[in-house]
CSV table of C-alpha atoms and ligand atoms in Angstrom, one decimal:
chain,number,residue,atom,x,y,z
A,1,UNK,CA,0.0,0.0,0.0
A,2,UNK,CA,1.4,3.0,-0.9
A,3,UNK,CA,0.7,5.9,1.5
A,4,UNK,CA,0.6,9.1,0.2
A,5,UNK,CA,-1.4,13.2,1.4
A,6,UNK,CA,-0.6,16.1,3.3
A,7,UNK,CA,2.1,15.0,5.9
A,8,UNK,CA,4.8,14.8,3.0
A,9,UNK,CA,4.4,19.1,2.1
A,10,UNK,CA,6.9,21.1,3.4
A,11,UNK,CA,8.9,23.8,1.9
A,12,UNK,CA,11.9,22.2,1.8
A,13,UNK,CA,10.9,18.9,0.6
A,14,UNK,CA,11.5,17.0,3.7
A,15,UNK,CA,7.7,16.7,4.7
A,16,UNK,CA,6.0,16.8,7.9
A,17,UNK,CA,7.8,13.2,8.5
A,18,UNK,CA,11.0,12.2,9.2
A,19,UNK,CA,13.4,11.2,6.5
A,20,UNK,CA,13.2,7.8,7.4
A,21,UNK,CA,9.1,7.7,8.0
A,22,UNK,CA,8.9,8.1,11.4
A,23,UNK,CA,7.3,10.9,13.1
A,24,UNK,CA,9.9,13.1,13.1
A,25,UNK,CA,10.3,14.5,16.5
A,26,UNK,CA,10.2,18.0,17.5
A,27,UNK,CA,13.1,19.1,18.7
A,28,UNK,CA,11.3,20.0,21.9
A,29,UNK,CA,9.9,16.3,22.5
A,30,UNK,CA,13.5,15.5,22.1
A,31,UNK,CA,14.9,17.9,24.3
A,32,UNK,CA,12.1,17.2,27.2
A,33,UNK,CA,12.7,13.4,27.0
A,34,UNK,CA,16.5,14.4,27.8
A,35,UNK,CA,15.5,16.3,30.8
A,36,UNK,CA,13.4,13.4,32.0
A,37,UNK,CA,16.3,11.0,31.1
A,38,UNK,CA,19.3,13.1,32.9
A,39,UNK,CA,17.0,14.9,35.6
A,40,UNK,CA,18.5,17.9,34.4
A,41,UNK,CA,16.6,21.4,34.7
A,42,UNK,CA,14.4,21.6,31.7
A,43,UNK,CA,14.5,25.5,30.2
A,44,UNK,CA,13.3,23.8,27.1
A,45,UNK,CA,10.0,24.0,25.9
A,46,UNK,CA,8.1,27.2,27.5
A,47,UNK,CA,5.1,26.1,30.1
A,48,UNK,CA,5.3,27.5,33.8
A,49,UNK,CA,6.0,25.4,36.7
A,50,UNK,CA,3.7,27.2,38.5
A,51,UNK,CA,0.1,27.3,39.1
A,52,UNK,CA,-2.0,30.5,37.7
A,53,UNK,CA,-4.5,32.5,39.6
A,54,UNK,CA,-6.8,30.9,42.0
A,55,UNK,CA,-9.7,32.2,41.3
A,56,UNK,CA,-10.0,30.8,37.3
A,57,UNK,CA,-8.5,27.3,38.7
A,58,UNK,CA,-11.8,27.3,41.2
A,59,UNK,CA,-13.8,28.6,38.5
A,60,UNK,CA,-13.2,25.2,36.6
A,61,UNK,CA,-13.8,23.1,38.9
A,62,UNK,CA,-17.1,25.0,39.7
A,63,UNK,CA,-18.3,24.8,35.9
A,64,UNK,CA,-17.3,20.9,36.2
A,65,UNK,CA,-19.7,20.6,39.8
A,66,UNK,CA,-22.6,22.9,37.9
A,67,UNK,CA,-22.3,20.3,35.1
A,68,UNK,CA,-21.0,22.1,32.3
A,69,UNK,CA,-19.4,19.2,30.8
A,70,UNK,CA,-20.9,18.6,27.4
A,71,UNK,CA,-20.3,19.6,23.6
A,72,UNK,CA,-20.4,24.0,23.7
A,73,UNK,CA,-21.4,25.7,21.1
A,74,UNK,CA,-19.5,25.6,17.8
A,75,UNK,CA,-18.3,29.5,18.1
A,76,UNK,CA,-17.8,29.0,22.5
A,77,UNK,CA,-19.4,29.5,25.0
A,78,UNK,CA,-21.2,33.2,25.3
A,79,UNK,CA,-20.1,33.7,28.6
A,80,UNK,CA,-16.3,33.5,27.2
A,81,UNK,CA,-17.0,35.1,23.9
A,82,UNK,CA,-18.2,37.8,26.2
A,83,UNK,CA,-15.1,38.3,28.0
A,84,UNK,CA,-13.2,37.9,25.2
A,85,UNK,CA,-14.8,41.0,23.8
A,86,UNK,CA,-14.8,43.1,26.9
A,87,UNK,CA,-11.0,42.3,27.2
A,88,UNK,CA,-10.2,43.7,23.3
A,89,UNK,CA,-12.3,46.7,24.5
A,90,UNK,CA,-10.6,47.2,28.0
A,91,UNK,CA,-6.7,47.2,27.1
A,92,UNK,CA,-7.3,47.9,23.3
A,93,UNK,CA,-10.3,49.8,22.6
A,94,UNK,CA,-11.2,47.3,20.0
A,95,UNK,CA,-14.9,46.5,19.6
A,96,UNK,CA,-15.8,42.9,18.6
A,97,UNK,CA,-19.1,41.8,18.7
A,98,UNK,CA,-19.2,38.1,20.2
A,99,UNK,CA,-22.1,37.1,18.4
A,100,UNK,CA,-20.2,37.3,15.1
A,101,UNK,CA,-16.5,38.7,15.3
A,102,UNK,CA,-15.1,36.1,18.2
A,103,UNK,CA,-14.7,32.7,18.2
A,104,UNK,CA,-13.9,30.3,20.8
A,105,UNK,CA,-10.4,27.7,19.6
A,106,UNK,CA,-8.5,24.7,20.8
A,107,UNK,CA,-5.5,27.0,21.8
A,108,UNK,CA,-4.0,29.4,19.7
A,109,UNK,CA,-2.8,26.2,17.6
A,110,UNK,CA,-5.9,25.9,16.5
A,111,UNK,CA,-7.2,29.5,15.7
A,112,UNK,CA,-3.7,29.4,13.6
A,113,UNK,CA,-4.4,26.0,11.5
A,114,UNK,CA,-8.4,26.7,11.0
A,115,UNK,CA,-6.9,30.5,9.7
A,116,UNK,CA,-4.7,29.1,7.5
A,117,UNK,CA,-6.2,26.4,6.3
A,118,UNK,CA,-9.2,28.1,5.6
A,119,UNK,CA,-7.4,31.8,4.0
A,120,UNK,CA,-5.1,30.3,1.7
A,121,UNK,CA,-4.9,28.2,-1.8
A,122,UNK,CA,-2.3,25.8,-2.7
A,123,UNK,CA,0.0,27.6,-3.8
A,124,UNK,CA,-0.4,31.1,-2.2
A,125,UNK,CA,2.5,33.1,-0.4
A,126,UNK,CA,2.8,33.0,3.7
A,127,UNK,CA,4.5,35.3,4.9
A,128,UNK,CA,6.4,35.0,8.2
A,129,UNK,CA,9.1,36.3,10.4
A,130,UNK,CA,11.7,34.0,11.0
A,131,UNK,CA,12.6,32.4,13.2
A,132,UNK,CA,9.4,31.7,13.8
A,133,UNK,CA,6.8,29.0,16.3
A,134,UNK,CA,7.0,25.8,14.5
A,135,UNK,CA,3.1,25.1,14.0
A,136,UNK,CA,3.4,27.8,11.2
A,137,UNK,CA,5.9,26.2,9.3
A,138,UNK,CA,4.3,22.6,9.4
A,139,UNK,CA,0.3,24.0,8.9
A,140,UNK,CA,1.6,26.2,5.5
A,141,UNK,CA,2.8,23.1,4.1
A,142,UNK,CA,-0.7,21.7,5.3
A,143,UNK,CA,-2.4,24.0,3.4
A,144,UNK,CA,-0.6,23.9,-0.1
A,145,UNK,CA,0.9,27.2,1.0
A,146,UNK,CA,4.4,28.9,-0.5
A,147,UNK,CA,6.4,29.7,3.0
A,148,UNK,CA,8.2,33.4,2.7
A,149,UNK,CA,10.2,34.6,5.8
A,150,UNK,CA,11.4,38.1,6.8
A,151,UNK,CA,14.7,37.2,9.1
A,152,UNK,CA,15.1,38.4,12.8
A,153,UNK,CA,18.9,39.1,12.6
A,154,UNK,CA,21.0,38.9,16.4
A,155,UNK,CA,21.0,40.7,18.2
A,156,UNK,CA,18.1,42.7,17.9
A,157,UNK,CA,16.3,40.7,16.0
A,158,UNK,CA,14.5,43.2,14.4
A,159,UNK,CA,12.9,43.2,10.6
A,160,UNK,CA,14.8,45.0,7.8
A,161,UNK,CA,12.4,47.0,6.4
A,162,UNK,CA,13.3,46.8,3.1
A,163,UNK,CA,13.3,43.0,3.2
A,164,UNK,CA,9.7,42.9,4.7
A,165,UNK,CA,8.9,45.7,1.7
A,166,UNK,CA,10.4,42.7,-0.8
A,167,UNK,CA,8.7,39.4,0.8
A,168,UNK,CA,5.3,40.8,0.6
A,169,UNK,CA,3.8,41.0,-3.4
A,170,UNK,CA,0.8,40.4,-5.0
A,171,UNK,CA,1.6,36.6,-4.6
A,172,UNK,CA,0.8,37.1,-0.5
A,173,UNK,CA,-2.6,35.8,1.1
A,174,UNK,CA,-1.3,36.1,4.3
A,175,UNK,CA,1.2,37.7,6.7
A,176,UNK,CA,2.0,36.3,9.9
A,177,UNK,CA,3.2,38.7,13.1
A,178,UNK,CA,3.8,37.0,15.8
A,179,UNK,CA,4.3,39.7,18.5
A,180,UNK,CA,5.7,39.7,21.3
A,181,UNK,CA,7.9,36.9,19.3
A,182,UNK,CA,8.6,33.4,20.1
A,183,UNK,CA,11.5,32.6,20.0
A,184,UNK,CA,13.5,35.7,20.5
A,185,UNK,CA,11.2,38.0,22.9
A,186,UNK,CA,11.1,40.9,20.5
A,187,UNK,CA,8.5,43.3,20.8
A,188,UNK,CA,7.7,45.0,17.1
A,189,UNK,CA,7.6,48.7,17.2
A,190,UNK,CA,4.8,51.0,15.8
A,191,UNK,CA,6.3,52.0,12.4
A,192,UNK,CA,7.0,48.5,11.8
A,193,UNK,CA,3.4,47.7,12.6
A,194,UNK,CA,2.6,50.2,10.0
A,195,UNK,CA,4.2,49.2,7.2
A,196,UNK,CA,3.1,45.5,7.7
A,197,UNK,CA,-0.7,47.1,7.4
A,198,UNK,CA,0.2,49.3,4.6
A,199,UNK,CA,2.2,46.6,2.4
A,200,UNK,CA,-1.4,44.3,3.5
A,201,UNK,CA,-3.4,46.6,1.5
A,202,UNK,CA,-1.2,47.5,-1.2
A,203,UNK,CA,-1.3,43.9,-2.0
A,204,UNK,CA,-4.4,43.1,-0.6
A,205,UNK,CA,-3.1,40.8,1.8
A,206,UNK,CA,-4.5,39.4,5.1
A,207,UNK,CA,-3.2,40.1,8.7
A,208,UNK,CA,-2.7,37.5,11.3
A,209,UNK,CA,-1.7,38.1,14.1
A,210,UNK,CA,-0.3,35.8,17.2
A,211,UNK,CA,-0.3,37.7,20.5
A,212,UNK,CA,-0.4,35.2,22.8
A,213,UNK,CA,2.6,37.2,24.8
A,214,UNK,CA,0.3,40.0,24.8
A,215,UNK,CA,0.5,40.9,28.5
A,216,UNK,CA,4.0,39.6,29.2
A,217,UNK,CA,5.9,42.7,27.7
A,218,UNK,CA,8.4,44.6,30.4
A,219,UNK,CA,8.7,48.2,30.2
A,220,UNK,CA,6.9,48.2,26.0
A,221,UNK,CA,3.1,48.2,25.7
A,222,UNK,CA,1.2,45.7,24.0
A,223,UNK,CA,-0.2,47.2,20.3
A,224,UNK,CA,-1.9,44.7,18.4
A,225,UNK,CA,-2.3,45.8,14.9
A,226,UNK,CA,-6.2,45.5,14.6
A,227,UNK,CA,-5.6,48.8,16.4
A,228,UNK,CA,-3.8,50.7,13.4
A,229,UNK,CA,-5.5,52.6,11.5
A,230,UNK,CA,-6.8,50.5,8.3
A,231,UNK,CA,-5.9,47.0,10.3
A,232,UNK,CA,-8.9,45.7,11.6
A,233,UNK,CA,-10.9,45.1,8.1
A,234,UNK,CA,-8.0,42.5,6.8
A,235,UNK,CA,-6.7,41.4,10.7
A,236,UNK,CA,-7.4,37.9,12.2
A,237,UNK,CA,-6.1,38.8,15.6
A,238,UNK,CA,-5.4,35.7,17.6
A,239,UNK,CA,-4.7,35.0,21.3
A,240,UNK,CA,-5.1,32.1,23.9
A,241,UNK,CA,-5.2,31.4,27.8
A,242,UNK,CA,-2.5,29.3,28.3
A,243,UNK,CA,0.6,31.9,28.7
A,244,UNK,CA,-1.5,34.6,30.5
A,245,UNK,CA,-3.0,32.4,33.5
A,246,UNK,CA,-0.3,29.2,33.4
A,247,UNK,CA,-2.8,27.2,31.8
A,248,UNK,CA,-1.3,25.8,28.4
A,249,UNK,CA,-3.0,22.1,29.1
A,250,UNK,CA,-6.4,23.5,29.0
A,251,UNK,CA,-6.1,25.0,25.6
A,252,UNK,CA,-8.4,27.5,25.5
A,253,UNK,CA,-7.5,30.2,22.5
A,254,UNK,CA,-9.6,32.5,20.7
A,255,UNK,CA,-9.5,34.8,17.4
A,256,UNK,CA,-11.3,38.0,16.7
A,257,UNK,CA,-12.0,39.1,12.8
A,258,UNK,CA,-14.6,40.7,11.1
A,259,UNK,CA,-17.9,38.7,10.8
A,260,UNK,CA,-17.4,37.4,7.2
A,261,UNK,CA,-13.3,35.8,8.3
A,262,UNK,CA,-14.7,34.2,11.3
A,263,UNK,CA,-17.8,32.2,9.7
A,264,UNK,CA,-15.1,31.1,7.2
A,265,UNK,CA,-12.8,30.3,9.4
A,266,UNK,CA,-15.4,28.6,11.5
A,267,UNK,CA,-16.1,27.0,8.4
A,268,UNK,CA,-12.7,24.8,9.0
A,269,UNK,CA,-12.2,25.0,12.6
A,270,UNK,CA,-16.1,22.6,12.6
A,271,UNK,CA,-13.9,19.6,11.1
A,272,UNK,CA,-11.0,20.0,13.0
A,273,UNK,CA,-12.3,20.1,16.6
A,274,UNK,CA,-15.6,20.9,16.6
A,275,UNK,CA,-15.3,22.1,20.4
A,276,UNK,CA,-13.2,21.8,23.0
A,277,UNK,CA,-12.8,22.4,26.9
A,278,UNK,CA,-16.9,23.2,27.8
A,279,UNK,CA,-15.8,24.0,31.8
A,280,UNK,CA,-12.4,25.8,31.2
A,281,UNK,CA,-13.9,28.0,29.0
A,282,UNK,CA,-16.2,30.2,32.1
A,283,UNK,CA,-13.0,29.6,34.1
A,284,UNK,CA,-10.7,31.6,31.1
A,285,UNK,CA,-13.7,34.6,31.2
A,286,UNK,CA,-13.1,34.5,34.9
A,287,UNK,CA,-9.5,35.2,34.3
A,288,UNK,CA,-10.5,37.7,31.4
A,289,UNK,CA,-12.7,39.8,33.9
A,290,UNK,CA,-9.7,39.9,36.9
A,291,UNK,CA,-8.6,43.5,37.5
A,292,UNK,CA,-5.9,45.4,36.1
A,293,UNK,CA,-3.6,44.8,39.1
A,294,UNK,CA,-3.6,41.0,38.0
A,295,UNK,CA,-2.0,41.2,34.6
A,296,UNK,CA,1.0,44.2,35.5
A,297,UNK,CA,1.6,41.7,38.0
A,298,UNK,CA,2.4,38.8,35.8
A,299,UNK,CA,4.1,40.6,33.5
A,300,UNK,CA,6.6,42.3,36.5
A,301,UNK,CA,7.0,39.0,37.9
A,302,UNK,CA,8.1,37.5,34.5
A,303,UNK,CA,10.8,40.4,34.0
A,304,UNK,CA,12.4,39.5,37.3
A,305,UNK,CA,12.7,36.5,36.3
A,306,UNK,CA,13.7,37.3,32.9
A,307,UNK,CA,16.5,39.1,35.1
A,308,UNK,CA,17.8,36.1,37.2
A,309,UNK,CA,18.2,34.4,33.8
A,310,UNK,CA,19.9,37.0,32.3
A,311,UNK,CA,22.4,37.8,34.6
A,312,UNK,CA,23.2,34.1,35.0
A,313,UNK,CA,23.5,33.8,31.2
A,314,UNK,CA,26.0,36.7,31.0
A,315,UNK,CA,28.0,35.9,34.2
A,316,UNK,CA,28.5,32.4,32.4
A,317,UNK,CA,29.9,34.1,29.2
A,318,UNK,CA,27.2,33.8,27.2
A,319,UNK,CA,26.0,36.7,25.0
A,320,UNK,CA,22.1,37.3,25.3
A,321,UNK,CA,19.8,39.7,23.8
A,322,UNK,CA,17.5,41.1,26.1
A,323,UNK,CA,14.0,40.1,25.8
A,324,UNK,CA,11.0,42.6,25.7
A,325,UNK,CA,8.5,40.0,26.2
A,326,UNK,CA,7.7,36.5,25.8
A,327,UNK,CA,8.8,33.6,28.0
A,328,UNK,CA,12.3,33.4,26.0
A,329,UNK,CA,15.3,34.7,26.1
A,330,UNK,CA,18.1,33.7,22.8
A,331,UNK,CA,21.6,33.5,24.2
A,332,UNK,CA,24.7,33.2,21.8
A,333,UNK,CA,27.2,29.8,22.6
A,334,UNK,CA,29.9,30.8,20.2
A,335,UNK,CA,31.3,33.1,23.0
A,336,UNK,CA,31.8,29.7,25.3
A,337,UNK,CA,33.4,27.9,22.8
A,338,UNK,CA,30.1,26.2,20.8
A,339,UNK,CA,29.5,27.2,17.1
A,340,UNK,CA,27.0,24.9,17.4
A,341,UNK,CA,23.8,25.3,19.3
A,342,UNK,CA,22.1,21.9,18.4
A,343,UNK,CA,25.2,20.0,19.5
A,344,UNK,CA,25.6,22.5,22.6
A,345,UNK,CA,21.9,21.3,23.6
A,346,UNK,CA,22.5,17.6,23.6
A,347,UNK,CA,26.1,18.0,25.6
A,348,UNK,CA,24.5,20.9,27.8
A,349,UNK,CA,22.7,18.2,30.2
A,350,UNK,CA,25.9,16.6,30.8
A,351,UNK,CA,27.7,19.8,30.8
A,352,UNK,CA,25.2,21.7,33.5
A,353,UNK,CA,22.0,20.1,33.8
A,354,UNK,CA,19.9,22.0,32.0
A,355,UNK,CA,18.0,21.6,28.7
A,356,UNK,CA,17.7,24.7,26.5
A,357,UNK,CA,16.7,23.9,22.4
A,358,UNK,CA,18.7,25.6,19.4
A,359,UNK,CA,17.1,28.2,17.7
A,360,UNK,CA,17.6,26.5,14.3
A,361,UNK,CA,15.0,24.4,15.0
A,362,UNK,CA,12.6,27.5,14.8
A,363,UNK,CA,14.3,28.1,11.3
A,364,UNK,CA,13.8,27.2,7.5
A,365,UNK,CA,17.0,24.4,6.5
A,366,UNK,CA,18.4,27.0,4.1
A,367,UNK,CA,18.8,29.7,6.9
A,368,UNK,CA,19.8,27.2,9.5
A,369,UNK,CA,23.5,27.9,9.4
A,370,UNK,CA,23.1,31.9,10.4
A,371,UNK,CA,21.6,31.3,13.4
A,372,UNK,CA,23.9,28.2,14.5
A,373,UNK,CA,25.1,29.0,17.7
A,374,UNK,CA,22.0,30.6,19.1
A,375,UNK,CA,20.3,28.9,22.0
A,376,UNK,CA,16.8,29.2,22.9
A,377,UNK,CA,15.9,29.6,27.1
A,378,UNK,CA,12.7,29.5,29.1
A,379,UNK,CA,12.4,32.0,32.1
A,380,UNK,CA,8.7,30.7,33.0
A,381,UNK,CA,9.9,29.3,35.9
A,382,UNK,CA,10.4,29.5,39.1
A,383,UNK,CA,13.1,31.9,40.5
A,384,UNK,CA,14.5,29.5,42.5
A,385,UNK,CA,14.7,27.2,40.0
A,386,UNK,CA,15.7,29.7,37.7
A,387,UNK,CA,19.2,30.8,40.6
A,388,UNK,CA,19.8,26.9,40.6
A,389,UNK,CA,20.2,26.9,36.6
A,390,UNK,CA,22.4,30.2,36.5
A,391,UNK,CA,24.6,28.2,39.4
A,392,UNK,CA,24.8,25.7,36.7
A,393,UNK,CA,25.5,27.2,33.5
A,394,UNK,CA,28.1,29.6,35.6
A,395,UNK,CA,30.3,26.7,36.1
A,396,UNK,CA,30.6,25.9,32.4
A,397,UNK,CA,33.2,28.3,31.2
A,398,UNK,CA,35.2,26.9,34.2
A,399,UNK,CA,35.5,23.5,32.7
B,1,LIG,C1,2.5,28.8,23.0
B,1,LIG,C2,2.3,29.4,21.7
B,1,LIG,C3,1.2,29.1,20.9
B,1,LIG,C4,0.3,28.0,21.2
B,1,LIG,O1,-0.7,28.4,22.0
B,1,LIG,P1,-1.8,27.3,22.5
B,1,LIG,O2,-2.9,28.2,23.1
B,1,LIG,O3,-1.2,26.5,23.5
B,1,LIG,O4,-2.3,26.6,21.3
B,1,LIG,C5,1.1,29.8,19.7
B,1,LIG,N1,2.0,30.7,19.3
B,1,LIG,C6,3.0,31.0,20.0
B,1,LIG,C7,4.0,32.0,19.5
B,1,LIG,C8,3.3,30.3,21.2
B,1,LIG,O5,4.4,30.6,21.9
């Protein structure tokens, strides 16, 4: 039987498998399974190691007691898509009515794949940044879509303008911003903003957008683009729970977009899910509705901790570029002696116990080799946690 569909397009050729058929694993199944394996601290893959706020945990297991526990609707709950649109109106001023312009996801991940799968024809242009989240890569090639990049360069990993003016043409459906950025923590500024909304509608191009960092920024404001002038009539803005309340298992995400995106996005999203997560969905409006105290807290806790990790990082010889938000910081290995940051990540449990993934893996083949001895770290943990892998990696350079 010969097996053949979706799973062999990507970009590159190599497919959505492994060379030699197997899954291929991502590189941070890999790196987790060598935390497990060696015990050492896992700065890996980004979730918290700590619970989020009280009051949307004890909302769940309230909705789960008043028996909300079967199929919700196909666009969410209300009482979410509610919040959802109270909370674009509170910190943005965005209006989205939840009848029609909000719709309830299985994580970001999903808003992403029923977006893209839904938006683009085989063979249109998706434009991203690079590096960029790995579901983007793999659910282009899903959708029959042409990959384009715009490269983050170290250390400031900001856009050339004139290279974002020359990846988006006539050719482009859609362009992906993921800000605040994952993997690098780089917050886009305004005029950059802009000119990603100007260049949409001189070529008629779609906006999405991935802001699921969007109130863990230190010292910038959060601007999503729906808020620019001429954004909001091409702009799928999405967002999710997981990284604002330390709930990335429940998978609760959400996208806003004018009425006529989101039924046709809905379209897509009915196959792949359907529904998902009936009682965490009051307990993410709960979380929504918590006061303004709640989220510059979380975001001033983060930067401290972004801090610990950054001084530990530089006090072991590595060079770093400071992170304006996310749950990542990149730091550079060549300094300590390792060109390469995929081989630094397998010897780096040995070397310090702790697990930190190359940011190559967040990067097309061809553009692999300029970002070679960049490492990716997670600061979403606890400081303590955070002093004991500093400790660590301090003792490297001393070896
Ligand atoms: C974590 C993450 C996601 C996935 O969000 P879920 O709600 O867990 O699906 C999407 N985009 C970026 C940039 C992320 O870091």
């Amino acid at each position: 039987m010969t097996i053949t569909g979706a799973w062999r397009r990507t970009a590159d050729g190599a497919g959505l498998l492994g060379a030699d058929g197997t899954v291929a694993a991502s590189i941070f199944a890999e790196m987790s399974a060598l935390a497990m394996r060696t015990g050492a601290i896992n700065l890996g893959q980004g979730f918290p190691d700590e619970d989020g706020p009280p009051e949307v945990l004890e909302a769940a297991r309230q909705a789960i007691s008043d028996g909300v526990n079967q199929y919700p609707p196909g666009r969410g709950l209300p009482v979410l898509r509610e919040a959802i649109s109270r909370h674009q109106q509170r910190f943005y001023g965005l209006s989205a009515d939840p009848e029609t312009e909000v719709l309830v996801t299985a994580g970001a991940t999903e808003a992403l794949a029923a977006t893209i799968l839904a938006l683009i024809e085989p063979g249109d242009e998706v434009v991203t940044l690079e590096p960029f989240y790995d579901a983007y890569g793999g659910l282009i090639a899903l959708g029959g879509g042409v990959h384009r990049t715009v490269r983050l360069r170290s250390p400031e990993f900001q856009p050339d303008l004139d290279e974002l003016r020359a990846a988006i043409t006539d050719k482009t459906r859609l362009i992906i911003v993921n800000n605040p950025h994952n993997p690098t923590g780089t917050v886009l500024p305004i005029e950059t903003l802009a000119l990603i909304v100007e260049l949409a509608h001189r070529h008629d191009a779609l906006i999405v957008t991935d802001e699921v960092y969007e109130h863990l920024t230190f010292g910038v404001a959060h601007v999503p683009i729906a808020t620019l002038p001429g954004a909001s009539e091409r702009t799928i803005t999405i967002s999710s729970g997981g990284k604002t309340f330390n709930t990335t298992g429940w998978k609760i995400g959400w996208l806003s977009a004018p009425a006529p995106l989101v039924t046709a996005i809905l379209a897509v999203k009915q196959f792949l899910t359907y529904v998902n997560g009936a009682p965490f969905q009051p307990a993410i409006a709960r979380g929504l509705d918590l006061p303004d105290s709640f989220f510059t807290g979380i975001a001033a806790d983060l930067e401290a901790k972004r801090d610990v990790l950054e001084v530990g990082l530089t006090t072991a010889g590595f060079t770093v570029s400071r992170p304006q938000g996310s749950y990542f910081i990149v730091a550079d290995a060549a300094p300590l002696g390792y060109p390469d940051g995929a081989e630094f990540c397998r010897i780096l449990p040995a070397l310090a116990g702790v697990v930190a993934v190359p940011i190559a893996a967040f990067c097309s083949p061809a553009n692999r080799a300029d970002y070679a001895s960049l490492v990716r770290f997670a600061y979403c943990k606890k400081v303590d946690v955070l002093e004991r892998a500093a400790g660590r990696l301090a003792g490297i350079s001393s070896r």
